[in-house]
Amino acid sequence: MATLPVADWQPPPLHPLPHPVATRQGVELYTLRLDLVHPHLQGNKWYKLRPNLAAAEAQGHRTLLTFGGAFSNHLYSTAAAGSLLGWRTVGLVRGEPTQPLNPVLTFAQACGMELHYLSRGQYRHKTEPGFLAEIAQTYGPAYLLPEGGSNALAVTGCAQMLAELPPELSFDYYACALGTGCTLAGLLLAVAARRQAKAQVLGFPVLKGGGFLAAETTRLLAEHAQVRGFPTPPLPAWQLLVNYHFGGYAKVPPALAQWVTEFNHWAVAHGPAPACVLEPVYTGKLFYGVLDLIGEGGIAPGSRVLVLHTGGVYANASVQY
Ligand SMILES: Cc1ncc(COP(=O)(O)O)c(C=O)c1O
């Protein structure tokens, strides 16, 4: 395994989240604080990157090249990984350069990431072999991470997200946010490994029309099975709740902004420490959705619900809300 800074790694704490909505409905709500596993390389990104870094090292690479939007948590985390390992990182950013750099790109650059910009037209070709060959010519040999860091190895990494939970702990529901479906694919494998036949997994797409992510999740699971060389095990029941996108990816209408602000005030004043602070792009929509479902009586009293805090809170410095 690539010599990631494991000295600074800590297992994700499990925190009860006695939010008034859950308490009123008699639902036991918990959050797994993946955001706390490492100071700079946290959330689902730690899990996605770890096996990829090991593969890069095994293939003799010391350069990571990847893609993302200007507010990408993945660019941020890849830059952090490069800096921690002493590897070169190249970030190909969608869209025109803007000055001053936003906090995500400022951090990436401070980590030593070389930032280059692709027009939206060019960016659309980012998975095509011809385009990738040109990229390799331009930037030299590199281990290629797809947008969002989502590939079969990342699914393997995300399947470890529950590994530190005592095996006897069980939940009726597990919930996570979806951008590409990779984290959900890993969570499904993680829940399957815990053999809790009645557990259900709920996925909350943060983009509009997120129903297509069911097929994406299934595709990533199949790719993972192929790479690992054994079939996907029987999975728990799962569904996507597609109505919590608030208008689309990174859209933050006033109602969501206000809800996240109020939740964060509650978390600081009444929640466990360190405070379970959310951002509005991923975790805000997820926690809103889970609490809305609970408030509407969609989850039976007495149920135990585990919500994954997948990190990205540094986005609060970039996203206006
Ligand atoms: C903080 C955060 N949570 C959840 C997700 C969703 O992950 P995935 O793209 O694997 O669906 C992302 C995006 O990668 C993210 O940055």
CSV table of C-alpha atoms and ligand atoms in Angstrom, one decimal:
chain,number,residue,atom,x,y,z
A,1,MET,CA,0.0,0.0,0.0
A,2,ALA,CA,1.3,3.4,-0.9
A,3,THR,CA,2.9,5.0,2.1
A,4,LEU,CA,0.0,7.2,2.9
A,5,PRO,CA,0.3,9.3,6.0
A,6,VAL,CA,-1.3,6.7,8.2
A,7,ALA,CA,0.3,8.2,11.3
A,8,ASP,CA,-2.2,11.0,11.1
A,9,TRP,CA,-5.1,8.6,10.3
A,10,GLN,CA,-7.7,7.9,12.9
A,11,PRO,CA,-10.7,5.6,12.7
A,12,PRO,CA,-14.0,7.5,11.9
A,13,PRO,CA,-15.9,8.1,15.2
A,14,LEU,CA,-19.5,7.0,15.4
A,15,HIS,CA,-21.6,9.8,16.9
A,16,PRO,CA,-25.2,9.8,18.0
A,17,LEU,CA,-27.1,12.7,16.5
A,18,PRO,CA,-30.0,13.5,18.7
A,19,HIS,CA,-31.5,16.0,16.3
A,20,PRO,CA,-35.0,17.2,17.5
A,21,VAL,CA,-36.7,15.9,14.4
A,22,ALA,CA,-35.3,12.4,14.9
A,23,THR,CA,-36.0,12.5,18.7
A,24,ARG,CA,-39.6,13.6,18.1
A,25,GLN,CA,-40.2,10.7,15.7
A,26,GLY,CA,-38.5,8.1,18.0
A,27,VAL,CA,-35.7,7.4,15.5
A,28,GLU,CA,-32.2,6.8,16.6
A,29,LEU,CA,-29.9,8.8,14.3
A,30,TYR,CA,-26.1,8.3,14.1
A,31,THR,CA,-23.4,9.7,11.9
A,32,LEU,CA,-20.2,8.0,10.9
A,33,ARG,CA,-17.6,10.8,10.9
A,34,LEU,CA,-15.5,9.9,7.8
A,35,ASP,CA,-14.7,13.7,7.7
A,36,LEU,CA,-12.5,13.2,10.8
A,37,VAL,CA,-10.2,10.4,9.5
A,38,HIS,CA,-7.4,12.7,8.5
A,39,PRO,CA,-6.8,16.4,8.8
A,40,HIS,CA,-6.2,16.9,5.0
A,41,LEU,CA,-7.3,13.8,3.3
A,42,GLN,CA,-10.7,12.9,4.6
A,43,GLY,CA,-14.2,11.8,3.9
A,44,ASN,CA,-15.0,9.3,1.1
A,45,LYS,CA,-11.9,10.7,-0.7
A,46,TRP,CA,-9.5,8.9,1.7
A,47,TYR,CA,-11.2,5.6,0.9
A,48,LYS,CA,-11.4,6.2,-2.8
A,49,LEU,CA,-7.8,7.3,-3.1
A,50,ARG,CA,-6.0,4.8,-0.9
A,51,PRO,CA,-6.2,1.7,-3.2
A,52,ASN,CA,-5.5,3.9,-6.2
A,53,LEU,CA,-2.4,5.3,-4.7
A,54,ALA,CA,-1.2,1.7,-3.9
A,55,ALA,CA,-1.9,0.8,-7.6
A,56,ALA,CA,0.0,3.9,-8.8
A,57,GLU,CA,3.0,2.9,-6.6
A,58,ALA,CA,2.9,-0.7,-7.8
A,59,GLN,CA,2.9,0.6,-11.4
A,60,GLY,CA,6.0,2.8,-10.6
A,61,HIS,CA,4.1,6.1,-10.9
A,62,ARG,CA,5.0,9.1,-8.9
A,63,THR,CA,2.6,11.5,-10.7
A,64,LEU,CA,-1.1,11.6,-10.4
A,65,LEU,CA,-3.2,13.3,-13.1
A,66,THR,CA,-6.9,14.0,-12.6
A,67,PHE,CA,-9.9,16.0,-13.6
A,68,GLY,CA,-12.4,18.1,-11.8
A,69,GLY,CA,-14.5,21.2,-11.6
A,70,ALA,CA,-13.1,24.3,-9.9
A,71,PHE,CA,-14.8,23.3,-6.6
A,72,SER,CA,-13.9,19.7,-6.7
A,73,ASN,CA,-13.3,17.9,-3.4
A,74,HIS,CA,-11.5,15.3,-5.5
A,75,LEU,CA,-8.9,17.8,-6.9
A,76,TYR,CA,-8.4,19.1,-3.3
A,77,SER,CA,-7.8,15.6,-1.9
A,78,THR,CA,-5.6,14.4,-4.8
A,79,ALA,CA,-3.5,17.5,-4.3
A,80,ALA,CA,-3.3,16.7,-0.5
A,81,ALA,CA,-2.3,13.1,-1.2
A,82,GLY,CA,0.4,14.3,-3.6
A,83,SER,CA,1.8,16.7,-1.1
A,84,LEU,CA,1.7,14.1,1.7
A,85,LEU,CA,3.5,11.5,-0.4
A,86,GLY,CA,5.9,13.9,-2.2
A,87,TRP,CA,4.4,13.0,-5.6
A,88,ARG,CA,3.7,15.3,-8.5
A,89,THR,CA,0.1,16.1,-9.1
A,90,VAL,CA,-1.6,17.6,-12.2
A,91,GLY,CA,-5.1,18.9,-12.0
A,92,LEU,CA,-7.1,19.5,-15.3
A,93,VAL,CA,-9.8,21.9,-14.3
A,94,ARG,CA,-13.1,22.3,-16.2
A,95,GLY,CA,-13.7,25.9,-17.5
A,96,GLU,CA,-11.8,29.1,-17.7
A,97,PRO,CA,-9.2,30.2,-15.2
A,98,THR,CA,-10.5,32.8,-12.7
A,99,GLN,CA,-8.5,35.0,-10.4
A,100,PRO,CA,-8.2,35.0,-7.5
A,101,LEU,CA,-8.3,31.3,-7.2
A,102,ASN,CA,-11.1,30.0,-5.0
A,103,PRO,CA,-10.1,28.3,-1.7
A,104,VAL,CA,-10.2,24.8,-3.2
A,105,LEU,CA,-7.8,25.6,-6.0
A,106,THR,CA,-5.7,27.8,-3.7
A,107,PHE,CA,-5.2,24.8,-1.4
A,108,ALA,CA,-4.5,22.5,-4.4
A,109,GLN,CA,-1.9,24.9,-5.8
A,110,ALA,CA,-0.3,25.3,-2.3
A,111,CYS,CA,0.0,21.5,-2.2
A,112,GLY,CA,2.0,21.8,-5.4
A,113,MET,CA,-0.7,20.7,-7.8
A,114,GLU,CA,-0.1,21.9,-11.4
A,115,LEU,CA,-3.4,23.4,-12.5
A,116,HIS,CA,-4.3,23.5,-16.2
A,117,TYR,CA,-7.7,24.5,-17.6
A,118,LEU,CA,-9.8,22.7,-20.2
A,119,SER,CA,-12.7,24.4,-22.0
A,120,ARG,CA,-16.0,22.7,-21.3
A,121,GLY,CA,-15.8,21.3,-24.9
A,122,GLN,CA,-12.4,19.7,-24.3
A,123,TYR,CA,-13.4,18.5,-20.9
A,124,ARG,CA,-16.2,16.4,-22.4
A,125,HIS,CA,-13.5,14.2,-24.0
A,126,LYS,CA,-11.8,13.4,-20.7
A,127,THR,CA,-12.5,9.7,-20.9
A,128,GLU,CA,-11.7,9.2,-24.6
A,129,PRO,CA,-8.6,7.2,-25.4
A,130,GLY,CA,-7.4,9.6,-28.1
A,131,PHE,CA,-7.7,12.6,-25.8
A,132,LEU,CA,-6.0,10.7,-23.0
A,133,ALA,CA,-3.1,9.9,-25.3
A,134,GLU,CA,-2.7,13.6,-26.1
A,135,ILE,CA,-2.8,14.4,-22.3
A,136,ALA,CA,-0.1,11.8,-21.7
A,137,GLN,CA,2.1,13.4,-24.4
A,138,THR,CA,1.6,16.9,-22.9
A,139,TYR,CA,2.1,16.1,-19.2
A,140,GLY,CA,4.2,12.9,-19.3
A,141,PRO,CA,3.5,9.5,-17.8
A,142,ALA,CA,1.1,9.6,-14.9
A,143,TYR,CA,-1.4,7.5,-13.0
A,144,LEU,CA,-4.8,8.6,-14.3
A,145,LEU,CA,-7.6,9.2,-11.8
A,146,PRO,CA,-11.0,9.7,-13.3
A,147,GLU,CA,-13.2,12.7,-12.4
A,148,GLY,CA,-14.4,12.2,-8.8
A,149,GLY,CA,-11.7,9.5,-8.3
A,150,SER,CA,-14.5,7.0,-9.1
A,151,ASN,CA,-13.3,3.7,-10.5
A,152,ALA,CA,-13.3,0.0,-9.5
A,153,LEU,CA,-10.4,0.4,-7.0
A,154,ALA,CA,-12.2,3.3,-5.4
A,155,VAL,CA,-15.2,1.0,-4.9
A,156,THR,CA,-12.8,-1.4,-3.1
A,157,GLY,CA,-11.7,1.5,-0.9
A,158,CYS,CA,-15.2,2.6,-0.1
A,159,ALA,CA,-16.2,-0.9,0.8
A,160,GLN,CA,-13.9,-0.4,3.9
A,161,MET,CA,-15.9,2.6,5.1
A,162,LEU,CA,-17.6,0.6,7.9
A,163,ALA,CA,-14.6,-1.6,8.7
A,164,GLU,CA,-14.0,0.1,12.1
A,165,LEU,CA,-17.5,-0.3,13.3
A,166,PRO,CA,-17.9,-3.2,15.8
A,167,PRO,CA,-19.5,-6.1,13.9
A,168,GLU,CA,-22.3,-6.5,16.4
A,169,LEU,CA,-23.5,-2.9,15.8
A,170,SER,CA,-26.5,-3.0,13.4
A,171,PHE,CA,-28.6,-0.3,11.8
A,172,ASP,CA,-31.9,-0.5,9.9
A,173,TYR,CA,-30.8,2.2,7.4
A,174,TYR,CA,-27.5,3.4,6.0
A,175,ALA,CA,-27.5,6.6,4.0
A,176,CYS,CA,-25.0,8.5,1.8
A,177,ALA,CA,-24.9,11.3,-0.8
A,178,LEU,CA,-24.2,10.5,-4.5
A,179,GLY,CA,-22.2,12.4,-7.0
A,180,THR,CA,-21.0,9.5,-9.2
A,181,GLY,CA,-22.4,6.5,-7.3
A,182,CYS,CA,-19.0,5.1,-6.3
A,183,THR,CA,-19.4,5.8,-2.6
A,184,LEU,CA,-22.8,4.1,-2.6
A,185,ALA,CA,-21.4,1.1,-4.5
A,186,GLY,CA,-18.8,0.7,-1.7
A,187,LEU,CA,-21.4,1.2,1.0
A,188,LEU,CA,-23.6,-1.5,-0.5
A,189,LEU,CA,-20.6,-3.9,-0.4
A,190,ALA,CA,-19.8,-2.8,3.2
A,191,VAL,CA,-23.3,-3.4,4.4
A,192,ALA,CA,-23.5,-6.7,2.6
A,193,ALA,CA,-20.3,-7.8,4.4
A,194,ARG,CA,-22.0,-7.1,7.7
A,195,ARG,CA,-24.7,-9.7,6.9
A,196,GLN,CA,-27.6,-7.6,8.3
A,197,ALA,CA,-30.3,-9.1,6.2
A,198,LYS,CA,-32.9,-6.4,6.9
A,199,ALA,CA,-30.7,-3.4,6.5
A,200,GLN,CA,-31.7,-0.9,3.8
A,201,VAL,CA,-29.4,1.5,2.0
A,202,LEU,CA,-30.6,4.9,1.0
A,203,GLY,CA,-28.7,7.0,-1.6
A,204,PHE,CA,-29.3,10.8,-2.1
A,205,PRO,CA,-28.2,12.1,-5.5
A,206,VAL,CA,-27.1,15.7,-5.2
A,207,LEU,CA,-27.7,16.4,-8.9
A,208,LYS,CA,-30.9,16.8,-10.8
A,209,GLY,CA,-32.4,13.8,-12.6
A,210,GLY,CA,-30.2,11.6,-10.3
A,211,GLY,CA,-32.1,8.4,-11.2
A,212,PHE,CA,-29.4,7.6,-13.8
A,213,LEU,CA,-27.0,7.0,-10.9
A,214,ALA,CA,-28.7,3.7,-10.1
A,215,ALA,CA,-27.3,2.4,-13.4
A,216,GLU,CA,-24.0,4.0,-12.7
A,217,THR,CA,-23.8,2.4,-9.3
A,218,THR,CA,-24.6,-1.0,-10.8
A,219,ARG,CA,-22.0,-0.4,-13.5
A,220,LEU,CA,-19.3,0.4,-10.9
A,221,LEU,CA,-20.2,-2.7,-8.9
A,222,ALA,CA,-19.9,-4.8,-12.1
A,223,GLU,CA,-16.5,-3.2,-12.9
A,224,HIS,CA,-15.4,-3.8,-9.4
A,225,ALA,CA,-16.4,-7.5,-9.5
A,226,GLN,CA,-14.5,-7.9,-12.8
A,227,VAL,CA,-11.3,-6.3,-11.5
A,228,ARG,CA,-11.5,-8.3,-8.3
A,229,GLY,CA,-12.3,-11.5,-10.1
A,230,PHE,CA,-15.3,-12.6,-8.0
A,231,PRO,CA,-19.0,-11.9,-8.3
A,232,THR,CA,-20.9,-9.2,-6.5
A,233,PRO,CA,-22.4,-10.7,-3.3
A,234,PRO,CA,-26.1,-10.5,-2.6
A,235,LEU,CA,-26.7,-6.8,-1.8
A,236,PRO,CA,-29.0,-5.2,0.8
A,237,ALA,CA,-32.2,-3.5,-0.5
A,238,TRP,CA,-31.3,-0.1,-1.8
A,239,GLN,CA,-33.0,2.9,-3.3
A,240,LEU,CA,-32.2,6.4,-4.5
A,241,LEU,CA,-34.2,9.4,-3.1
A,242,VAL,CA,-34.0,11.7,-6.1
A,243,ASN,CA,-36.0,14.7,-4.9
A,244,TYR,CA,-33.4,16.3,-2.7
A,245,HIS,CA,-31.1,17.9,-5.3
A,246,PHE,CA,-32.4,21.5,-4.7
A,247,GLY,CA,-32.2,22.4,-8.4
A,248,GLY,CA,-29.0,20.6,-9.3
A,249,TYR,CA,-25.3,20.1,-8.6
A,250,ALA,CA,-23.9,22.8,-6.3
A,251,LYS,CA,-27.2,24.7,-6.5
A,252,VAL,CA,-27.9,26.2,-3.1
A,253,PRO,CA,-31.3,28.0,-3.0
A,254,PRO,CA,-32.1,30.1,0.0
A,255,ALA,CA,-34.2,27.4,1.7
A,256,LEU,CA,-31.2,24.9,1.7
A,257,ALA,CA,-28.8,27.6,2.7
A,258,GLN,CA,-31.0,28.5,5.7
A,259,TRP,CA,-31.5,24.9,6.6
A,260,VAL,CA,-27.7,24.1,6.6
A,261,THR,CA,-26.9,27.2,8.6
A,262,GLU,CA,-29.5,26.3,11.2
A,263,PHE,CA,-28.3,22.7,11.3
A,264,ASN,CA,-24.7,23.8,11.8
A,265,HIS,CA,-25.8,26.1,14.7
A,266,TRP,CA,-27.6,23.2,16.3
A,267,ALA,CA,-24.6,20.9,15.7
A,268,VAL,CA,-22.2,23.4,17.3
A,269,ALA,CA,-24.5,24.0,20.3
A,270,HIS,CA,-26.1,20.6,20.9
A,271,GLY,CA,-24.4,17.9,18.8
A,272,PRO,CA,-21.4,15.8,19.6
A,273,ALA,CA,-17.9,17.3,19.4
A,274,PRO,CA,-16.1,18.0,17.1
A,275,ALA,CA,-19.3,19.6,15.7
A,276,CYS,CA,-21.0,17.7,12.8
A,277,VAL,CA,-20.8,20.7,10.4
A,278,LEU,CA,-22.3,20.3,6.9
A,279,GLU,CA,-21.7,22.0,3.6
A,280,PRO,CA,-24.6,22.5,1.1
A,281,VAL,CA,-23.2,20.6,-1.9
A,282,TYR,CA,-23.2,17.0,-0.6
A,283,THR,CA,-23.8,16.5,3.1
A,284,GLY,CA,-26.3,19.4,3.5
A,285,LYS,CA,-28.6,17.7,0.9
A,286,LEU,CA,-28.1,14.3,2.4
A,287,PHE,CA,-28.8,15.2,6.0
A,288,TYR,CA,-31.7,17.4,4.9
A,289,GLY,CA,-33.2,14.5,3.0
A,290,VAL,CA,-32.7,12.0,5.8
A,291,LEU,CA,-34.3,14.3,8.4
A,292,ASP,CA,-37.1,15.2,6.0
A,293,LEU,CA,-37.9,11.5,5.5
A,294,ILE,CA,-37.8,10.9,9.2
A,295,GLY,CA,-40.0,14.0,9.8
A,296,GLU,CA,-42.6,12.8,7.3
A,297,GLY,CA,-42.8,9.5,9.1
A,298,GLY,CA,-41.0,7.6,6.2
A,299,ILE,CA,-38.8,5.8,8.8
A,300,ALA,CA,-40.5,3.8,11.5
A,301,PRO,CA,-40.1,4.8,15.2
A,302,GLY,CA,-37.5,2.7,16.9
A,303,SER,CA,-35.4,2.5,13.7
A,304,ARG,CA,-31.6,3.0,13.8
A,305,VAL,CA,-30.3,5.1,11.0
A,306,LEU,CA,-26.6,5.7,10.1
A,307,VAL,CA,-25.7,8.6,7.9
A,308,LEU,CA,-22.2,8.9,6.4
A,309,HIS,CA,-20.6,12.2,6.9
A,310,THR,CA,-18.4,12.1,3.8
A,311,GLY,CA,-16.5,15.3,4.4
A,312,GLY,CA,-15.9,18.2,2.1
A,313,VAL,CA,-16.7,20.9,4.8
A,314,TYR,CA,-13.8,23.0,3.5
A,315,ALA,CA,-16.2,23.7,0.6
A,316,ASN,CA,-17.9,26.1,3.0
A,317,ALA,CA,-15.1,28.5,2.3
A,318,SER,CA,-15.9,28.4,-1.5
A,319,VAL,CA,-19.6,28.1,-1.8
A,320,GLN,CA,-21.6,31.2,-1.4
A,321,TYR,CA,-24.7,30.6,0.7
B,1,LIG,C1,-18.2,15.3,0.4
B,1,LIG,C2,-18.7,14.3,-0.7
B,1,LIG,N1,-19.7,13.4,-0.3
B,1,LIG,C3,-20.2,12.6,-1.2
B,1,LIG,C4,-19.7,12.5,-2.5
B,1,LIG,C5,-20.3,11.5,-3.5
B,1,LIG,O1,-19.4,10.6,-3.8
B,1,LIG,P1,-19.6,9.7,-5.2
B,1,LIG,O2,-19.1,10.6,-6.3
B,1,LIG,O3,-18.7,8.6,-5.0
B,1,LIG,O4,-21.0,9.4,-5.4
B,1,LIG,C6,-18.7,13.4,-2.9
B,1,LIG,C7,-18.1,13.3,-4.3
B,1,LIG,O5,-17.2,12.6,-4.5
B,1,LIG,C8,-18.2,14.3,-2.0
B,1,LIG,O6,-17.2,15.2,-2.3
